[in-house]
Tab-separated table of C-alpha atoms in Angstrom:
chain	number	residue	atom	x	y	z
U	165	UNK	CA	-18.549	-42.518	9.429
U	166	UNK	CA	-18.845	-38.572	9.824
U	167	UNK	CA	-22.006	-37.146	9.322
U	168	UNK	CA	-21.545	-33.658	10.124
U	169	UNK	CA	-18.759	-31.705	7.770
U	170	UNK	CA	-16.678	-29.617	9.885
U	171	UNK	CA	-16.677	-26.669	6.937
U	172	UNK	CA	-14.480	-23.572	8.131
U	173	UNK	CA	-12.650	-24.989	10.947
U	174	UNK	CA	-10.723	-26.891	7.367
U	175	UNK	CA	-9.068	-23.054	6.974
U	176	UNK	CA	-8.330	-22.961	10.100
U	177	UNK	CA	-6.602	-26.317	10.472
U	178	UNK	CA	-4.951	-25.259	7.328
U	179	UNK	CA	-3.589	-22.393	8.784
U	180	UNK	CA	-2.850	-23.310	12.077
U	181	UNK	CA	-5.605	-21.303	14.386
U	182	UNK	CA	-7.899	-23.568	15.953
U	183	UNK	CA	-7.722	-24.601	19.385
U	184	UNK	CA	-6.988	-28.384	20.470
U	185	UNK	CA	-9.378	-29.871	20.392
U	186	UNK	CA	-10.758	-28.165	17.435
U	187	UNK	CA	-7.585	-29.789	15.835
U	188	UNK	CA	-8.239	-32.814	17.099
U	189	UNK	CA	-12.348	-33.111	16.039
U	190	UNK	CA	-10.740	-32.600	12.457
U	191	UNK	CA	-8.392	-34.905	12.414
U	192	UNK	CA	-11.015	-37.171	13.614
U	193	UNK	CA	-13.758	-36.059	11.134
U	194	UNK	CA	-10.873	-36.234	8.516
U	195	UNK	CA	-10.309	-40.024	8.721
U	196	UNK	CA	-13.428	-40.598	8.215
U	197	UNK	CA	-14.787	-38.449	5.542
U	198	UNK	CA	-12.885	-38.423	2.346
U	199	UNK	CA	-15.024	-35.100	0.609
U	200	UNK	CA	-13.386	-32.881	4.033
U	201	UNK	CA	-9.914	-34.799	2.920
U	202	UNK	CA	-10.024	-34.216	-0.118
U	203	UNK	CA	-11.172	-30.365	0.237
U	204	UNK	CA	-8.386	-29.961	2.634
U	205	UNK	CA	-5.598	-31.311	0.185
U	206	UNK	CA	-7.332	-28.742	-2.525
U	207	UNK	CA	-7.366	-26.093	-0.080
U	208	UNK	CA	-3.797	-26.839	0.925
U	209	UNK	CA	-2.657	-26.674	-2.672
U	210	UNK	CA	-4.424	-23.609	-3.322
U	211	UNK	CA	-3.169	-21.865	-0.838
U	212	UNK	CA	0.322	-22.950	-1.660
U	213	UNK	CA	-0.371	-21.640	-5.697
U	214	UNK	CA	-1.129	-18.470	-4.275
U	215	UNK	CA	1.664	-18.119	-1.724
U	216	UNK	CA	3.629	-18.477	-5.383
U	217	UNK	CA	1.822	-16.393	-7.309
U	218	UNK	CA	3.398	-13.357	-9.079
U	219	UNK	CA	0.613	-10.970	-8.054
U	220	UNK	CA	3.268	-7.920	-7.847
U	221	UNK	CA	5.884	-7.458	-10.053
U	222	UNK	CA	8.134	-5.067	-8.045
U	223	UNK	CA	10.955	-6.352	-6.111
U	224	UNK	CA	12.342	-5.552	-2.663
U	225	UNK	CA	15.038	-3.405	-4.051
U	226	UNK	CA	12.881	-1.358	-5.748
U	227	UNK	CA	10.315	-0.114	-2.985
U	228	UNK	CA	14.773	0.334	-1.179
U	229	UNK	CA	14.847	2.967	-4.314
U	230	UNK	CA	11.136	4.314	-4.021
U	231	UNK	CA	12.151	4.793	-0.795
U	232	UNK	CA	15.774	7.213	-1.123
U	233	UNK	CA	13.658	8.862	-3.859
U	234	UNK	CA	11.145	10.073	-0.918
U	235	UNK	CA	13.929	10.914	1.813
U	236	UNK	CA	15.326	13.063	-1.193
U	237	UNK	CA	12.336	15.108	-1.260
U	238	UNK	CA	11.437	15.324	2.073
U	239	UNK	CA	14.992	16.248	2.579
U	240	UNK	CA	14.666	19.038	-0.021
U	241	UNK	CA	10.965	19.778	1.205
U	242	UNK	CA	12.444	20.237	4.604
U	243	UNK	CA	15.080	22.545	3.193
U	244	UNK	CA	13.228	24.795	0.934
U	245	UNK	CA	11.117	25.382	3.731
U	246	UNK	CA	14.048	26.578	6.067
U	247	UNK	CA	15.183	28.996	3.554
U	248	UNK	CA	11.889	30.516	3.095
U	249	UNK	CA	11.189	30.760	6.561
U	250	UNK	CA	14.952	32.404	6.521
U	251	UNK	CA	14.258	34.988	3.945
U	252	UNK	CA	10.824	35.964	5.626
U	253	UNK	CA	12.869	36.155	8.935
U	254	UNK	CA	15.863	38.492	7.384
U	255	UNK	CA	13.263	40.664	4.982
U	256	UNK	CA	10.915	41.421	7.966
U	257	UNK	CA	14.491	42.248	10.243
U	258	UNK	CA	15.774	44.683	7.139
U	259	UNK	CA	12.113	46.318	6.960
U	260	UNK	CA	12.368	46.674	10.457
U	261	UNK	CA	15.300	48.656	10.152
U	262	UNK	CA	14.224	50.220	7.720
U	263	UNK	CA	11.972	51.799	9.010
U	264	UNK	CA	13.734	53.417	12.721
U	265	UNK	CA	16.494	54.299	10.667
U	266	UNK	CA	16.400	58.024	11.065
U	267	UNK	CA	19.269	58.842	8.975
U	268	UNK	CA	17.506	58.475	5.436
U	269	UNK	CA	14.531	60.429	4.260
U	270	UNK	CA	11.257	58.902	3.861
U	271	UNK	CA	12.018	59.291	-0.103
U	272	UNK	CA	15.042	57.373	0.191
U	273	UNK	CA	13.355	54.982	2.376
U	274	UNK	CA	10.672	54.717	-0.220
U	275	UNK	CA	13.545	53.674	-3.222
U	276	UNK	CA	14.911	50.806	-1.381
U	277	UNK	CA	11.747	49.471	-0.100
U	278	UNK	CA	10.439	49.622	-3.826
U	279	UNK	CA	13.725	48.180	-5.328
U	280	UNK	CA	13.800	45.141	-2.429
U	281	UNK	CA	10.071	44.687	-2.135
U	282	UNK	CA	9.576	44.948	-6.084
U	283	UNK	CA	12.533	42.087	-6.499
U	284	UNK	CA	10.827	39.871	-3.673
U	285	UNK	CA	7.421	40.204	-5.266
U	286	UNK	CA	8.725	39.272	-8.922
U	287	UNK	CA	10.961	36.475	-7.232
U	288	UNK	CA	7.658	34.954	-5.638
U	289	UNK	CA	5.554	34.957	-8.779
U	290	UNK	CA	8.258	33.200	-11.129
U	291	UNK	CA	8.863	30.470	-7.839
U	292	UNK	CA	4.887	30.306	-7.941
U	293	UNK	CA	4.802	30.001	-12.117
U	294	UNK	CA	7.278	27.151	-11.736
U	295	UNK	CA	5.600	24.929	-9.287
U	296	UNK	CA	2.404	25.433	-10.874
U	297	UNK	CA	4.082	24.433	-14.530
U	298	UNK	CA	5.944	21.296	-12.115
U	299	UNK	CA	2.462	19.670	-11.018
U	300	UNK	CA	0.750	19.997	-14.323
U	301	UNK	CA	3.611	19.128	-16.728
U	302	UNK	CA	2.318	15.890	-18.402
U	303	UNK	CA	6.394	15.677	-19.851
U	304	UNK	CA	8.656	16.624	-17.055
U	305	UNK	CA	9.437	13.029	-16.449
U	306	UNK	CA	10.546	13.059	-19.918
U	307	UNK	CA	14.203	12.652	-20.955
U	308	UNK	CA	15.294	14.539	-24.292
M	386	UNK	CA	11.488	1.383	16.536
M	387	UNK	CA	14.401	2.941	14.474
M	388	UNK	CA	13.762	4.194	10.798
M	389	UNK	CA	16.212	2.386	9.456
M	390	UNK	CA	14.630	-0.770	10.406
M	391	UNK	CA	11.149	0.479	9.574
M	392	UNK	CA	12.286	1.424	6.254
M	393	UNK	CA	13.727	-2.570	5.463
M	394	UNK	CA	10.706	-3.683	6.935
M	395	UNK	CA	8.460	-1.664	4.688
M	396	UNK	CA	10.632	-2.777	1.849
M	397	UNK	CA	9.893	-6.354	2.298
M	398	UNK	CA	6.257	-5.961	3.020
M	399	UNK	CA	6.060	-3.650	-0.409
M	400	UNK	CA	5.221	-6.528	-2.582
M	401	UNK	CA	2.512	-7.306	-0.114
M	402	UNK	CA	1.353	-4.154	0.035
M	403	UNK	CA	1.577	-3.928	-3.856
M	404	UNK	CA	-0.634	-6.629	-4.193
M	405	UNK	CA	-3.517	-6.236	-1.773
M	406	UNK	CA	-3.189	-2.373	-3.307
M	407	UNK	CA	-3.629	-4.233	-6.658
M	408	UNK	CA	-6.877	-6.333	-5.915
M	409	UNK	CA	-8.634	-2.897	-4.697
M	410	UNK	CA	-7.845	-1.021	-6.840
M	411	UNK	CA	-7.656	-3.222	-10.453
M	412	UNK	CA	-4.732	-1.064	-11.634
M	413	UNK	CA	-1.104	-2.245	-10.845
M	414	UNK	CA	0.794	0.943	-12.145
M	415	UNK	CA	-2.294	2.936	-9.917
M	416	UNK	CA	-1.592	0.347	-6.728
M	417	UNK	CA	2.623	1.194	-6.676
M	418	UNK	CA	1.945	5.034	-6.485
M	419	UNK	CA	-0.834	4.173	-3.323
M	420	UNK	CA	1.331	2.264	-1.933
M	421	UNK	CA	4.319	5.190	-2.165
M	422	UNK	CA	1.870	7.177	-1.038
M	423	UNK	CA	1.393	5.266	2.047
M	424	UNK	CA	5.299	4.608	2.400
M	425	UNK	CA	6.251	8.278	2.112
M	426	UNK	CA	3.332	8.737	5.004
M	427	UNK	CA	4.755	6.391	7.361
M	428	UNK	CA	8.266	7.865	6.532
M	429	UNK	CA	7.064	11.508	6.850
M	430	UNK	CA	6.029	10.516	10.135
M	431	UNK	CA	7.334	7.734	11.862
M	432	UNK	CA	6.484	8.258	15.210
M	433	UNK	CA	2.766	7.778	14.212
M	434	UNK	CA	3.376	3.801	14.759
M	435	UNK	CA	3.003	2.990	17.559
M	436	UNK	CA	5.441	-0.822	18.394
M	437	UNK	CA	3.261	-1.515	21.141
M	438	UNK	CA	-0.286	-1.947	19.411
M	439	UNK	CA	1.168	-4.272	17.652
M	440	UNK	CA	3.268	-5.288	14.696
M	441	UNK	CA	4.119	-3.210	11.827
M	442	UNK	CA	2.808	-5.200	8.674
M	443	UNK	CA	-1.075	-5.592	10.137
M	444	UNK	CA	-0.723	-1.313	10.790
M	445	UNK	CA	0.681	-0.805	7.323
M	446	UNK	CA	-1.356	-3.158	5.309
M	447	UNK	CA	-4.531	-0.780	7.206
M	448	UNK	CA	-3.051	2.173	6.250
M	449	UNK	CA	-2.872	1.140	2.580
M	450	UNK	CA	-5.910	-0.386	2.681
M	451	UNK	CA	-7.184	2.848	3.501
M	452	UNK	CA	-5.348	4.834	1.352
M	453	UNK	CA	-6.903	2.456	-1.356
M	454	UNK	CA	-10.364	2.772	-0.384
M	455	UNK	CA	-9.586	6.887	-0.121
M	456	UNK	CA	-8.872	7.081	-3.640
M	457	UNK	CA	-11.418	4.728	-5.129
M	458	UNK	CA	-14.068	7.048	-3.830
M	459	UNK	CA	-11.982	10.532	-5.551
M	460	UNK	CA	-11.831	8.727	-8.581
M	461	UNK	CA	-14.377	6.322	-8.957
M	462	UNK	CA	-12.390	3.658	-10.588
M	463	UNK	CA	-13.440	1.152	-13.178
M	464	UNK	CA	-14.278	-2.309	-11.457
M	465	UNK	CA	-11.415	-4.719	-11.205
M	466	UNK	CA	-10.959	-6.264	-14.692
M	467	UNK	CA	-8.790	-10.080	-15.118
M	468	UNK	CA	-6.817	-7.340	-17.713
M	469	UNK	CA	-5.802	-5.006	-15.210
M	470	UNK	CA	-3.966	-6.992	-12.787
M	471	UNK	CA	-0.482	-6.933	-13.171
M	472	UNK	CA	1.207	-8.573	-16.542
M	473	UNK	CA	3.602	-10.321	-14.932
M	474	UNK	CA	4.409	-13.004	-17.369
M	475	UNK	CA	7.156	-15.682	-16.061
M	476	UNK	CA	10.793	-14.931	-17.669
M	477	UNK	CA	11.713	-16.955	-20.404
M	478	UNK	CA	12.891	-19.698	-18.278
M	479	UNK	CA	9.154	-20.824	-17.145
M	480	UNK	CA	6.846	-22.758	-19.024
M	481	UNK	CA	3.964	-22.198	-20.742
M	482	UNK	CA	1.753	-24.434	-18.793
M	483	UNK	CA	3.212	-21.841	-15.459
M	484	UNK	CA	1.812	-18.804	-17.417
M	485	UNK	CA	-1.410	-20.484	-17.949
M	486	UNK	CA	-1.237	-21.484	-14.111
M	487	UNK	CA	-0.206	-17.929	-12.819
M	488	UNK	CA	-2.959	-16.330	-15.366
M	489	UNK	CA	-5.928	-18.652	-14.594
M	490	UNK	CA	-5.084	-17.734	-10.838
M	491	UNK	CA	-5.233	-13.604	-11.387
M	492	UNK	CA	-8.359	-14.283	-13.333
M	493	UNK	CA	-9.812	-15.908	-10.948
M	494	UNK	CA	-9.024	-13.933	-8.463
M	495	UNK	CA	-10.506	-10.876	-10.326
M	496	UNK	CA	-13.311	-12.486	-10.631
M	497	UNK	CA	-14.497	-12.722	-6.910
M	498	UNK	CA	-16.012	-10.127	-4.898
M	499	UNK	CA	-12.959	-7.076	-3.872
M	500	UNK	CA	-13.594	-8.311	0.341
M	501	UNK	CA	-12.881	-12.410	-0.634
M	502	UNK	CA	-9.789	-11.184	-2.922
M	503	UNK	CA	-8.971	-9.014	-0.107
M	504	UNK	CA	-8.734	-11.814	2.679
M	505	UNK	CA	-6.872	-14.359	0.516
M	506	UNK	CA	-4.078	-11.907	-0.441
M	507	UNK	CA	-3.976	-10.894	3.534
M	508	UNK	CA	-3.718	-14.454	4.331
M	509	UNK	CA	-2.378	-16.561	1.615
M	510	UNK	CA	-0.291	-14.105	0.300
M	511	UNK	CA	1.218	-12.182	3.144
M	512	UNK	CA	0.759	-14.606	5.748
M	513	UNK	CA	-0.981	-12.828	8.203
M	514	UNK	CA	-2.001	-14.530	10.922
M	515	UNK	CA	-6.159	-14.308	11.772
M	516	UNK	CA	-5.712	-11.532	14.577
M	517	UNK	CA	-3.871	-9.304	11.873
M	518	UNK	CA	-5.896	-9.798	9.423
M	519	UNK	CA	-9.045	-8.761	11.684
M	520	UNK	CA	-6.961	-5.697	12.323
M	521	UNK	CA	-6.435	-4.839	9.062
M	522	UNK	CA	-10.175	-5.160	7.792
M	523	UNK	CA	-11.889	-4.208	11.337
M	524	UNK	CA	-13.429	-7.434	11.621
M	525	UNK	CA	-14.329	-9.381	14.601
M	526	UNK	CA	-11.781	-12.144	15.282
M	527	UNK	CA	-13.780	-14.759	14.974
M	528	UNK	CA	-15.328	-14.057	11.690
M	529	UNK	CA	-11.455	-13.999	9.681
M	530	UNK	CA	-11.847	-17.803	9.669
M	531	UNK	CA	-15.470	-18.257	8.196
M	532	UNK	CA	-14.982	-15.451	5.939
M	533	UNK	CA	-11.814	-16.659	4.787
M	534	UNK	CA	-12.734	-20.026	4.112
M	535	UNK	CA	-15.681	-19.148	1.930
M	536	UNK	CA	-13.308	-17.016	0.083
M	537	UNK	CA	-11.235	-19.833	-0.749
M	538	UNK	CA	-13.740	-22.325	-1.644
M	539	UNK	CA	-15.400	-19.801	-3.948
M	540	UNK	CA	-11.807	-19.445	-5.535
M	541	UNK	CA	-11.756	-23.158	-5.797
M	542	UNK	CA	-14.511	-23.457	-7.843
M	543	UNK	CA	-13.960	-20.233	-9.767
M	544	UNK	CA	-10.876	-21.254	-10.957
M	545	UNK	CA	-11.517	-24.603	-12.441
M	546	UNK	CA	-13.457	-21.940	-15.016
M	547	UNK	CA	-9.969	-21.034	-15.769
M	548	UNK	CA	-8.402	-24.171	-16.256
């Protein structure tokens, strides 16, 4: 007869991470104790309710979806970020220009700059309206 | 390891992730968007796992633990109620006496402490093996097993509340 229960080491038997002859003073305490055998089979069948359990309702092919859905946008992230760094490239190059050009007067100079930089300035407050409007739209997920 | 097999990899594990996301956080709508959170991390940068510290699922399952415990403290969420786990009722194929089984289980799972609901989704749920599952909480090896099993034996008697 068993005196001493062998307590954790049941998990462990249960789940397959004891050593030898940890398995083996188990089995042993096991035949002869029937509150360990019993807690085992109850632990066993636990386990086994929980292994079945619908704790998440979302299926494989769905986190396959989630995931295209964020390549998309790190795609587009990647690309909107390209063509700004593009514009900032080619607007600095034109100013550049610009400005060694010694065929136009500096009140020529002055027009253009005004006209281009006046358009760039207006094109970066409506881009920075829109993302602002984007982040705290409570509806833009809804479809009309 | 190539992202096309990371990405199938994470797919499977999702569920997984979803649920251990789930018992931290209380909320299964709030757990999916950690966990996409945590997938569109790994994605945005791949390279940051590293095949040779180990397996993939122990590093994820850290990460979204992480992520979890991140957002609990910006927004102080409510404490896990049996409501707020996920209402995933059986189709109409399953019995009644399933539901009752499946819902006793969540409830009594929400009813123990977030660390023992923690270990038993890691292990009983995922599959983990002991060394991972030290990984993923930064515990000692050794203490997986006792912690674990005291986890499950306070489920035991918690759910025959339930039932």
């Amino acid at each position: 007869m068993a005196t001493e229960h062998v307590g954790e080491l049941l998990s462990g038997y249960l789940d397959g991470e004891l050593t030898q002859q940890q398995r083996q003073r188990v089995t042993l305490h096991c035949s002869g104790c029937e509150q360990c055998r019993d807690d085992l089979a109850e632990l066993r069948a636990l386990r086994e309710r929980i292994s079945g359990a619908p704790l998440s309702e979302l299926g494989e092919d769905q986190w396959r979806e989630n995931m295209n859905d964020t390549t998309v946008q790190l795609s587009r992230g990647i690309g909107w970020l390209l063509f700004i760094a593009g514009l900032l490239v080619a607007g600095f190059y034109a100013l550049y220009h610009l400005m060694i050009d010694s065929s136009m007067s500096f009140i020529e100079k002055f027009i253009i700059f005004g006209v281009y930089g006046g358009l760039a300035v207006l094109l970066f407050s409506v881009l920075r309206q829109r993302l602002i409007e984007r982040k705290t739209d409570k509806y833009k997920d809804v479809e009309i | 390891m190539k992202t096309q097999d990371m990405r199938e990899q994470l797919a499977q594990m999702g569920n997984g992730a979803h649920a251990l996301a789930t018992q931290i956080l209380g909320n299964s709508e709030e757990a999916a968007d950690a966990v996409q959170e945590a997938i569109a991390k790994v994605l945005g940068r791949p390279g940051s796992y590293d095949p040779k510290k180990g397996s993939l699922a122990p590093w994820f399952m850290r990460l979204v633990r992480n992520h979890c415990i991140d957002l609990l403290r910006r927004r102080r969420a409510e404490p896990l109620e049996a409501d707020a786990l996920p209402a995933t009722g059986p189709g109409p194929e399953a019995s009644a006496e399933a539901a009752q089984r499946d819902e006793a289980i969540r409830s009594a799972l929400a009813a123990l402490s977030p660390d023992r609901r923690e270990i038993i989704v890691l292990r009983d749920y995922m599959d983990l093996s002991y060394a991972e599952i030290a990984s993923v909480l930064d515990l000692a090896p050794g203490t997986v097993m006792s912690r674990l099993h005291r986890a499950r034996m306070d489920l035991k008697e918690t759910l025959t509340r339930y039932e």
